[in-house]
Coordinates of C-alpha atoms in Angstrom, one line a residue:
X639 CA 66.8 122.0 67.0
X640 CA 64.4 119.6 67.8
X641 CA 67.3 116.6 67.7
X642 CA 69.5 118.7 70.0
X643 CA 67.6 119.1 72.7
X644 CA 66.2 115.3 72.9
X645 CA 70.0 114.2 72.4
X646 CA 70.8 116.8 75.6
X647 CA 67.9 114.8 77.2
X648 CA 65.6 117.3 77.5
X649 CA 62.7 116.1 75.6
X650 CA 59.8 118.3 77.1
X651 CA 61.7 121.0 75.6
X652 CA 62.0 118.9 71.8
X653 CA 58.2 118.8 71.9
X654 CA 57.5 122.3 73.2
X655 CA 59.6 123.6 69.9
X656 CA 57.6 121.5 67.7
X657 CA 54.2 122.1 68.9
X658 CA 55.3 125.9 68.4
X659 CA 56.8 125.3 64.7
X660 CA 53.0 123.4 63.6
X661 CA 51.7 126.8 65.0
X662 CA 53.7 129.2 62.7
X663 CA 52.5 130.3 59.6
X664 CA 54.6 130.2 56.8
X665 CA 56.5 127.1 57.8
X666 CA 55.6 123.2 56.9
X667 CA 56.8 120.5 58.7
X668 CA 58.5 117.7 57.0
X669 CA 59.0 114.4 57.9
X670 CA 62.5 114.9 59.4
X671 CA 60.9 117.2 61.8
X672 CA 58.0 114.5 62.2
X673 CA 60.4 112.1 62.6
X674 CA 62.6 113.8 65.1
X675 CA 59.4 114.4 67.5
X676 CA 58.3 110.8 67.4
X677 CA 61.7 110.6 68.7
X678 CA 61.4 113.1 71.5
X679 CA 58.2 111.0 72.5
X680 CA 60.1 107.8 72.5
X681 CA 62.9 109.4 75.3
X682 CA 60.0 110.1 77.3
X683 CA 58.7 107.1 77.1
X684 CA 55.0 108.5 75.6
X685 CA 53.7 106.2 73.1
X686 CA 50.1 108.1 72.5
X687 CA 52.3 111.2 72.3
X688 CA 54.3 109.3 69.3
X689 CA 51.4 107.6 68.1
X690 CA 49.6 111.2 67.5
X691 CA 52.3 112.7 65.9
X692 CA 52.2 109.2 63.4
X693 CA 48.7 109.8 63.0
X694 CA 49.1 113.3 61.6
X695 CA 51.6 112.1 58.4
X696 CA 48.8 111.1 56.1
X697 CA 47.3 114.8 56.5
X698 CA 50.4 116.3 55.9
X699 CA 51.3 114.2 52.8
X700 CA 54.7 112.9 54.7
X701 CA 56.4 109.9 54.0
X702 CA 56.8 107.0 56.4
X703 CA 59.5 104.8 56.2
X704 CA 60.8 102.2 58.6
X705 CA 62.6 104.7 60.9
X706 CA 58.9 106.1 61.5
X707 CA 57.9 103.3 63.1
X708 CA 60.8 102.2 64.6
X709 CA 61.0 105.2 66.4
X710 CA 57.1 105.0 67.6
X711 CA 58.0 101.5 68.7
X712 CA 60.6 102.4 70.9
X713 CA 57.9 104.9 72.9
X714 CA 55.7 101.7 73.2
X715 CA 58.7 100.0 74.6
X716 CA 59.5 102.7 77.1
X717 CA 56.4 102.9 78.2
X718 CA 54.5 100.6 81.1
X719 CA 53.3 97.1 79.0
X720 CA 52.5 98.9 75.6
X721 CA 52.2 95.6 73.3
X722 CA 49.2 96.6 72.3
X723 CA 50.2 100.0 71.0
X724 CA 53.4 98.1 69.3
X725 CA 51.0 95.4 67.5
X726 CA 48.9 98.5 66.0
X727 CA 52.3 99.7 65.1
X728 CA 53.1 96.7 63.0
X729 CA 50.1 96.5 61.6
X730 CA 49.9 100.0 60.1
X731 CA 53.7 98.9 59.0
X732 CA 52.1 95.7 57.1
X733 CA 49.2 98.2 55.7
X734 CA 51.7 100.7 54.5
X735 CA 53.5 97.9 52.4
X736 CA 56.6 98.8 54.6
X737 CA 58.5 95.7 55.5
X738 CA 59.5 95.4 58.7
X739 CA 63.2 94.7 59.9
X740 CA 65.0 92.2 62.3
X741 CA 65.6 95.5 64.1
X742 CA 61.8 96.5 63.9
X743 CA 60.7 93.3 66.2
X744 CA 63.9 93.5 68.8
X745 CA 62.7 97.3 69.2
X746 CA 59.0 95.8 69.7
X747 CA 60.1 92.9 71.8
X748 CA 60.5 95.5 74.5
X749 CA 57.3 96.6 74.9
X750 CA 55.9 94.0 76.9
X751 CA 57.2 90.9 79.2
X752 CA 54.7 88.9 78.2
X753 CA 55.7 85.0 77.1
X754 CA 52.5 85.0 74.5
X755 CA 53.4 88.4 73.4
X756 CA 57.2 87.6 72.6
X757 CA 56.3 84.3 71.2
X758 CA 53.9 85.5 68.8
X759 CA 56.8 88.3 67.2
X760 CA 59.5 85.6 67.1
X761 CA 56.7 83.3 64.7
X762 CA 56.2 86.5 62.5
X763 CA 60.1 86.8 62.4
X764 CA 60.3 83.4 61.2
X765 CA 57.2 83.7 58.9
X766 CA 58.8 86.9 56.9
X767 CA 62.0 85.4 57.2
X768 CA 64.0 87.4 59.1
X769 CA 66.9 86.1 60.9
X770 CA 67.4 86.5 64.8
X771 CA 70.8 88.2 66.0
X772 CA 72.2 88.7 69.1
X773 CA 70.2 91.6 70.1
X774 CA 67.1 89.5 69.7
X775 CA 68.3 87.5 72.3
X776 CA 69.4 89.8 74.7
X777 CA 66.3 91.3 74.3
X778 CA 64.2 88.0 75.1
X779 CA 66.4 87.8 78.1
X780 CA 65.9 91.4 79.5
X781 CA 62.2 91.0 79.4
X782 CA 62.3 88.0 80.8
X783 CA 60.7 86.0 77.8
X784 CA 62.1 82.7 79.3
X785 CA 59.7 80.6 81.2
X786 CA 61.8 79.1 83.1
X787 CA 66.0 78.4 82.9
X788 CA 65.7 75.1 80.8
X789 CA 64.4 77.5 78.5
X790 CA 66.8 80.3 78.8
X791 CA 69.6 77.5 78.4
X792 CA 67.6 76.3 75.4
X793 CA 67.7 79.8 73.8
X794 CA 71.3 79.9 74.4
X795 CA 71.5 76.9 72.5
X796 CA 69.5 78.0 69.3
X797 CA 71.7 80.5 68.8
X798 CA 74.1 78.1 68.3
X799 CA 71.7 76.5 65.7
X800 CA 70.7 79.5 63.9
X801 CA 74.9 80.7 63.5
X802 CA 73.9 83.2 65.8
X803 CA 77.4 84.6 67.6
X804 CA 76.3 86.4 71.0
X805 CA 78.4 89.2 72.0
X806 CA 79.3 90.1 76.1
X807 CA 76.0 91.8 75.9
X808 CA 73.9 89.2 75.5
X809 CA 75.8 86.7 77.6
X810 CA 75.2 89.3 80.6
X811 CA 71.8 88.9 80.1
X812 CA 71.6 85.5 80.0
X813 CA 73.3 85.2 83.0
X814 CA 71.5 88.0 85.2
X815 CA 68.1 86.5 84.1
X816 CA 69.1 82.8 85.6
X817 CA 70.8 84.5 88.5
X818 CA 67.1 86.4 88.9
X819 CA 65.5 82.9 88.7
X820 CA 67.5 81.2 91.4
X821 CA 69.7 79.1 88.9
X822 CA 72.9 80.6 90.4
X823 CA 74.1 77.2 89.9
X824 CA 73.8 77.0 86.1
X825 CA 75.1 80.8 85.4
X826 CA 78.3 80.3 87.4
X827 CA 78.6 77.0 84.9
X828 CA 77.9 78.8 81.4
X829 CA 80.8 81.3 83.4
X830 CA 83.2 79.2 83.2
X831 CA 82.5 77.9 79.8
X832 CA 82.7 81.4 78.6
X833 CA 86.2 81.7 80.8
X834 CA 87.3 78.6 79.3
X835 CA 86.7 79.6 75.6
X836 CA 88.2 83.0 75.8
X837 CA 91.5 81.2 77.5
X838 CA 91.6 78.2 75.5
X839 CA 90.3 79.7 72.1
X840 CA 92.3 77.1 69.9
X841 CA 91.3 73.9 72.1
X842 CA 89.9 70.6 70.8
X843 CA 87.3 71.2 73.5
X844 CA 86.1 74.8 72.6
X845 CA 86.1 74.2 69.3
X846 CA 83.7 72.0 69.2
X847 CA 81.3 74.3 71.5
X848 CA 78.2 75.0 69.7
X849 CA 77.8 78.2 70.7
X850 CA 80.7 80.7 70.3
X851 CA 81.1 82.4 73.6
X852 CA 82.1 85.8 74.0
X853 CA 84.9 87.3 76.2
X854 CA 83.6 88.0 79.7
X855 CA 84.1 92.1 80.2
X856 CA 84.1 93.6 84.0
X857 CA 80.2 93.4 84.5
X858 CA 80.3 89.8 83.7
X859 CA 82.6 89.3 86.4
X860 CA 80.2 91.6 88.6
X861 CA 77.5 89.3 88.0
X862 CA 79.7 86.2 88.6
X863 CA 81.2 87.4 91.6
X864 CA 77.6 88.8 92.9
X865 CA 76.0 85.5 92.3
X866 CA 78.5 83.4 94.4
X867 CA 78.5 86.1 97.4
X868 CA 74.9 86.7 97.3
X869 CA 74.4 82.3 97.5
X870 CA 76.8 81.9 100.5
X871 CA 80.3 81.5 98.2
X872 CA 82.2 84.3 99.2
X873 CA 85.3 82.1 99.5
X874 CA 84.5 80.8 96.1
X875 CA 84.2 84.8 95.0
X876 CA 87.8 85.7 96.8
X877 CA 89.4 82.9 95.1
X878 CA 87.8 84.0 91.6
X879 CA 89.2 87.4 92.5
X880 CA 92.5 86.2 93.0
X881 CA 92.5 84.3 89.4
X882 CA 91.1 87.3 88.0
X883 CA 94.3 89.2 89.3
X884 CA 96.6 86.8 88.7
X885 CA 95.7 86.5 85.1
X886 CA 96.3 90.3 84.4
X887 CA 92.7 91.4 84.1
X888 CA 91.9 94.4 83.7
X889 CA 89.2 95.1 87.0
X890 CA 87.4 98.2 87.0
X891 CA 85.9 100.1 90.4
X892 CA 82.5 97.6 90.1
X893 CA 84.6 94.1 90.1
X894 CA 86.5 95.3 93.7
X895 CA 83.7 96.7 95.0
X896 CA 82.2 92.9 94.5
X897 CA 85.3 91.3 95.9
X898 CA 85.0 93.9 99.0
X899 CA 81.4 92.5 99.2
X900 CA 82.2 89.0 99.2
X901 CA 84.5 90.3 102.1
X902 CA 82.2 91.7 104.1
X903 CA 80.2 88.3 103.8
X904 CA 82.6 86.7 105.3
X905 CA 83.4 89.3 107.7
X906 CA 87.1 88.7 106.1
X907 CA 88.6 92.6 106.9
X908 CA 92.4 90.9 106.2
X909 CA 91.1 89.8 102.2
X910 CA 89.7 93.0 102.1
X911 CA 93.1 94.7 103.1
X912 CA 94.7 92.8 100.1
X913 CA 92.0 93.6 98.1
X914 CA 92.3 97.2 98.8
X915 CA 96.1 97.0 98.0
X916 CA 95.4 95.1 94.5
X917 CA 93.2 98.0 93.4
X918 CA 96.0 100.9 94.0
X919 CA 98.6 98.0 91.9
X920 CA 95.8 98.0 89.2
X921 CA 95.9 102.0 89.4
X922 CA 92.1 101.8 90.7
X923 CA 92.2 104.8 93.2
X924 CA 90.3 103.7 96.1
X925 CA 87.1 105.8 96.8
X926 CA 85.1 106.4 99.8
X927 CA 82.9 103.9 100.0
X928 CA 85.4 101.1 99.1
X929 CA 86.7 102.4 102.5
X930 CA 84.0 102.3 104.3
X931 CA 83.0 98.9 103.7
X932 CA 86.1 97.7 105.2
X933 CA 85.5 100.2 108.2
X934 CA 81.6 100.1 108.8
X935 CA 80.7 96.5 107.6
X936 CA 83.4 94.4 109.2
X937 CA 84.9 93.7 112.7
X938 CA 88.2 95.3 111.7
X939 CA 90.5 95.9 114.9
X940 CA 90.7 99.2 116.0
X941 CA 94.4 99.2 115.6
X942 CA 93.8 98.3 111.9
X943 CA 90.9 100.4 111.5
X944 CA 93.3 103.5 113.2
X945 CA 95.5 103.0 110.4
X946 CA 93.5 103.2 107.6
X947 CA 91.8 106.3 109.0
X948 CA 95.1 107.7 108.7
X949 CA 95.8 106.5 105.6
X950 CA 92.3 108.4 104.6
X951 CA 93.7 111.2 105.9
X952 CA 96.8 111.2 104.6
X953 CA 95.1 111.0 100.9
X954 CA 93.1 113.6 101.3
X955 CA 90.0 111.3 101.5
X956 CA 87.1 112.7 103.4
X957 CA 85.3 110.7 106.4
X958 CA 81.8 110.5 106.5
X959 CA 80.1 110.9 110.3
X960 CA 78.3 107.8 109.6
X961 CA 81.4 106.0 108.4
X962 CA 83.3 107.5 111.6
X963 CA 80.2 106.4 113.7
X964 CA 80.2 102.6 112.7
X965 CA 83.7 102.5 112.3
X966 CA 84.0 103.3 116.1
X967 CA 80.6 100.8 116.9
X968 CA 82.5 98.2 114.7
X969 CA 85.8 98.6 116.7
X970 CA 84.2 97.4 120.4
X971 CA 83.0 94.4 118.9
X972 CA 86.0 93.0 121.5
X973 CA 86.0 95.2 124.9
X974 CA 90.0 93.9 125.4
X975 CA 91.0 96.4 123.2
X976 CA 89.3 99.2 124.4
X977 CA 92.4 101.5 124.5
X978 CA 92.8 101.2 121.2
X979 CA 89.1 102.0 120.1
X980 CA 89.8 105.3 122.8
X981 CA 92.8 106.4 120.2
X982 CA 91.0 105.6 117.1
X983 CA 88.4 108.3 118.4
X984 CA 90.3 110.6 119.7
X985 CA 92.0 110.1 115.8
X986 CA 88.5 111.1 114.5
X987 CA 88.1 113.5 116.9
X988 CA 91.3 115.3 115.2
X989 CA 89.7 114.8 112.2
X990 CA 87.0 116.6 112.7
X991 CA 84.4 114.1 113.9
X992 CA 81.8 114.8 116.6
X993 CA 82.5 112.0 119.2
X994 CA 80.9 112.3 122.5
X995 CA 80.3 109.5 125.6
X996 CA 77.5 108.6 123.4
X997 CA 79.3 107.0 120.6
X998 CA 81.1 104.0 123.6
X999 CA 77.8 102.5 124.2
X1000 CA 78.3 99.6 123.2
X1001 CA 81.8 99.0 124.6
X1002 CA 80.6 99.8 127.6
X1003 CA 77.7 97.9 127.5
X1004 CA 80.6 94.6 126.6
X1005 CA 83.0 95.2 129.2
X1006 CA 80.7 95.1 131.8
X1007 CA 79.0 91.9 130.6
X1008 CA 82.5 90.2 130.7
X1009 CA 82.5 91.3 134.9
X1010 CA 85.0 92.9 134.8
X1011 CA 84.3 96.0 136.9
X1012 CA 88.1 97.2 137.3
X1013 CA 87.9 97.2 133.3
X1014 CA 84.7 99.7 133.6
X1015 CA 86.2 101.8 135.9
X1016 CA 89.5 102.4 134.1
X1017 CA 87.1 103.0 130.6
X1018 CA 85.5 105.9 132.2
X1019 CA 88.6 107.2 133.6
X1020 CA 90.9 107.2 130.7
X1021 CA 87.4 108.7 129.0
X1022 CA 87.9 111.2 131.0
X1023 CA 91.3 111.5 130.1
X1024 CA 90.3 111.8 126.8
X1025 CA 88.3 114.5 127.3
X1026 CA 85.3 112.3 126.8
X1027 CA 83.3 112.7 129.6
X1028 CA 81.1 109.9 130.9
X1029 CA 77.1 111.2 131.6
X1030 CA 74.3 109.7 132.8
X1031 CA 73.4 107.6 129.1
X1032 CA 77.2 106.0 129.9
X1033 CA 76.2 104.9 133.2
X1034 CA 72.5 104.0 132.5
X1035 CA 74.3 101.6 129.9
X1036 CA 76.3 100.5 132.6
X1037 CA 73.9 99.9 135.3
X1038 CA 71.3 98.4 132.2
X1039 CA 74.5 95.5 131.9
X1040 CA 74.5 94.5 135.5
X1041 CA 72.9 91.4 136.7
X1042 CA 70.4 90.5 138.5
X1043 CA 68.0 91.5 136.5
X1044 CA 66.1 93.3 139.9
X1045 CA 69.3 94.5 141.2
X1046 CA 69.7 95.8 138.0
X1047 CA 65.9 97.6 137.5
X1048 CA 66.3 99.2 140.6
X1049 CA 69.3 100.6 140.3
X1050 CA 68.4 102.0 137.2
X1051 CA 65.5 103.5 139.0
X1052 CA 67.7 105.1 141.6
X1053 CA 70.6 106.7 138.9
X1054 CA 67.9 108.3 136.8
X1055 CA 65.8 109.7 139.6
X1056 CA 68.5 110.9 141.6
X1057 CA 70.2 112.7 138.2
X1058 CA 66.7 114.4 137.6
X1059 CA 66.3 115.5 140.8
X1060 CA 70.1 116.5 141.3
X1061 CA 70.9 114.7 144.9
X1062 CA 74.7 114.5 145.5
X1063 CA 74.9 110.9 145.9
X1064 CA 72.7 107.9 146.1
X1065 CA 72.9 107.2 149.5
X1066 CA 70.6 110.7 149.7
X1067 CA 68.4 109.3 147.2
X1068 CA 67.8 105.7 149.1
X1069 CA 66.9 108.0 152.3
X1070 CA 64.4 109.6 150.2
X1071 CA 63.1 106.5 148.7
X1072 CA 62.1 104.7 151.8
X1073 CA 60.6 107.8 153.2
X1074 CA 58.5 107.2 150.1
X1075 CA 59.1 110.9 148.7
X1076 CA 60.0 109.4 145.3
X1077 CA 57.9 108.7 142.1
X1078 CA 58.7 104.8 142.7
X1079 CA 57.3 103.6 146.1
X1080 CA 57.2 99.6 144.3
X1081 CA 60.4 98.8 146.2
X1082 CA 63.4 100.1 148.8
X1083 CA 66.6 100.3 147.2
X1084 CA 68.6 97.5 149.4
X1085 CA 71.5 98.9 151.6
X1086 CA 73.6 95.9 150.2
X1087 CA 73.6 97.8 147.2
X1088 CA 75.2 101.1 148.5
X1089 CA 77.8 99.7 150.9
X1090 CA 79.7 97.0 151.6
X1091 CA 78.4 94.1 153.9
X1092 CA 81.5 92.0 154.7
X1093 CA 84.2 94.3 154.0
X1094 CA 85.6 92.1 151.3
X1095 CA 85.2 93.1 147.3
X1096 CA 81.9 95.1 146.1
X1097 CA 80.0 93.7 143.2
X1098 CA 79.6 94.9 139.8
X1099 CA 76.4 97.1 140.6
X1100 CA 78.1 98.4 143.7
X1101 CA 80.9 99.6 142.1
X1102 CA 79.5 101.4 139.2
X1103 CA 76.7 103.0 141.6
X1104 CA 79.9 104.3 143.7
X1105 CA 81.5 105.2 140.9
X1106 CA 78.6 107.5 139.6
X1107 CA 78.5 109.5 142.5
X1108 CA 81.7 111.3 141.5

């Protein structure tokens, strides 16, 4: 019972039940049952719990064996820098005449990332005689035993020495602890060795490779693909995607989501079209997220963007409000194609997204930094078309665009204060102002604002000011 529930994860429960059984009369606890709440301890990561329960087998007459301790180490390794706790552990192994196993000092290896600490096991290892396997090494990666790369290459190397043949496992490791030091470099070369070997297992070349190398699995490729985007080599990443699918790997939902984010890098929205397409081919159903990054993170073109929303739609793939919102932000990156961003929302809009005037601030905000007013004025019309009515924040964003920069603070001055106050137009409001009845007496708004002087074209400011009073 006490097994079953740490094996459903619930230790608390596994330790509760055996605190209860040592309470019962009648019933004496062997050391399975011992065992098996050491091992409860060990999920929780409490060593003195463990260590208390170890403690209590010479009362009870219970034998210890190797899986005793192993099981008490494992606490001390999931618990914060224990070494000290796993040393006593080996110690009371040594006193007990209970050897302990190549398996006893990878479990113990966790418990600490200390370079003494790990260097002092691996001399007891080789004092008893006990050989190193491929778990020791992943282990001495994971904990960051290394001091630096040169010896993490070193250790790769000794492996080689000792017959030691690492499995994916351990090449994963070696490779996320140099990608963790900076030596991107070097991973993305002891990569391609392992590429080479699995592809040309019968060359003169790999042959005579010291160290066997194991076949790269889908996280390798993660950490590969990571490493170059992350370092500025998101090409490098798209063409290693492109080998990877020409080659018939098999990619799982991590490697696309890498290529996607090599993509995004690169701001590259037609790769990550392709990319997209390659997944659905390698019967990868495309989730979500995968579309988002394609919608939020890149400058996609509204038409483009418009079309995968429907094909969303179409496959019954829910939008986010936040993917709707950036997709739609994303989208008026370029103000020429500001009709098409209007039909992607009014797309989302069917769909069942909120979109208001609020969500075409920065649109507006672009088109009338490109001075073109006519271009202003037909965006708030056929928002109004589109049932998306322009309100004071649109033409605050507007007037907040326009240059001069004093032209510009005034006229802000005058929109606001005239929509709080509710004046019909701002021609009232400028009467007001110089009769000083407003909260701003710093400055008259100029008449050259409000009409025009020479009867030829009005400027920017003037025409959105116009345009607002309507």
């Amino acid at each position: 019972m006490i097994s079953s529930c740490n094996r459903c994860g619930n230790w608390t429960k596994a330790i509760e039940i055996f605190e209860r059984l040592k309470e019962t009369d009648g019933i004496r606890l062997d050391s399975i049952t011992h065992n098996a709440a050491i091992g409860a301890y060990a999920t929780g990561g409490n060593a003195a719990g463990a260590f208390g329960v170890l403690n209590a087998f010479p009362n009870q007459s219970l034998k210890v064996d190797e899986a005793t301790f192993n099981s008490v180490l494992a606490a001390c390794a999931k618990s914060e820098d224990n070494w000290v706790l796993a040393l006593e552990a080996l110690e009371a192994m040594q006193n007990l005449g209970i050897k302990p196993t190549t398996r006893t000092y990878n479990t113990a290896l966790l418990s600490s990332r200390m370079h003494e600490f790990g260097k002092r096991l691996l001399k007891e290892m080789d004092e008893q005689n006990l050989s190193r396997d491929k778990f020791t090494y992943a282990t001495l990666y994971n904990t960051g035993f290394p001091v630096d790369s040169l010896e993490a290459c070193r250790l790769w190397e000794d492996m080689g020495l000792r017959h030691v043949r690492p499995d994916t496992v351990t090449l994963n490791a070696f490779l996320l602890y140099l990608g963790n030091e900076g030596a991107w470099k070097i991973a993305i070369k002891y990569f391609r060795m392992a590429r080479s070997f699995t592809n040309k297992i019968n060359s003169p070349r790999t042959s005579n490779m010291r160290v066997q190398y194991p076949k790269p699995d889908n996280y390798t490729y993660t950490i590969f693909l990571s490493l170059l985007t992350d370092n500025g080599n998101w090409k490098t990443a798209l063409d290693t995607m492109d080998e990877l699918t020409s080659t018939g790997e098999v990619l799982n939902d991590a490697v696309f989501t890498c290529g996607l984010s090599a993509c995004i890098r690169g701001d590259a929205w037609e790769e990550g079209l392709v990319i997209m397409r390659k997944m659905s081919r390698a019967m990868v159903n495309p989730r979500p997220k995968h579309y988002s990054q394609i919608l939020a993170r890149m400058s996609t073109p509204p038409h483009i963007a418009l079309g995968i929303v429907q094909d969303m739609a179409s496959g019954g793939i829910p939008i986010s409000k936040r993917t709707a919102y950036v997709t739609l932000k994303a989208s008026q990156s370029n103000p020429n194609n500001w009709q098409q961003t209007l039909i992607l929302a009014s797309k989302l809009r069917y769909l069942g997204v909120n979109i208001t005037a609020k969500n075409f601030t920065e649109l507006i905000r672009r088109t009338v930094q490109r001075n073109s007013t006519s271009d202003v004025l037909n965006l708030f019309h056929s928002m109004r078309i589109a049932e998306l009515e322009p309100d004071s924040h649109s033409y605050g964003i507007a007037i907040q665009a326009c240059q001069p920069l004093d032209l510009k603070q005034r006229a802000i001055r005058a929109y606001y204060d005239l929509n709080r106050r509710g004046y019909h137009n701002v021609l009232a409001y400028n009467e007001k102002w110089k009769r000083r009845e407003t909260f701003d007496r710093s400055a008259i708004l100029p008449d050259s604002l409000l009409t025009d002087p020479g009867g030829g074209s009005l400027s920017a400011e003037q025409e959105i000011l116009i345009y607002a009073r309507f």
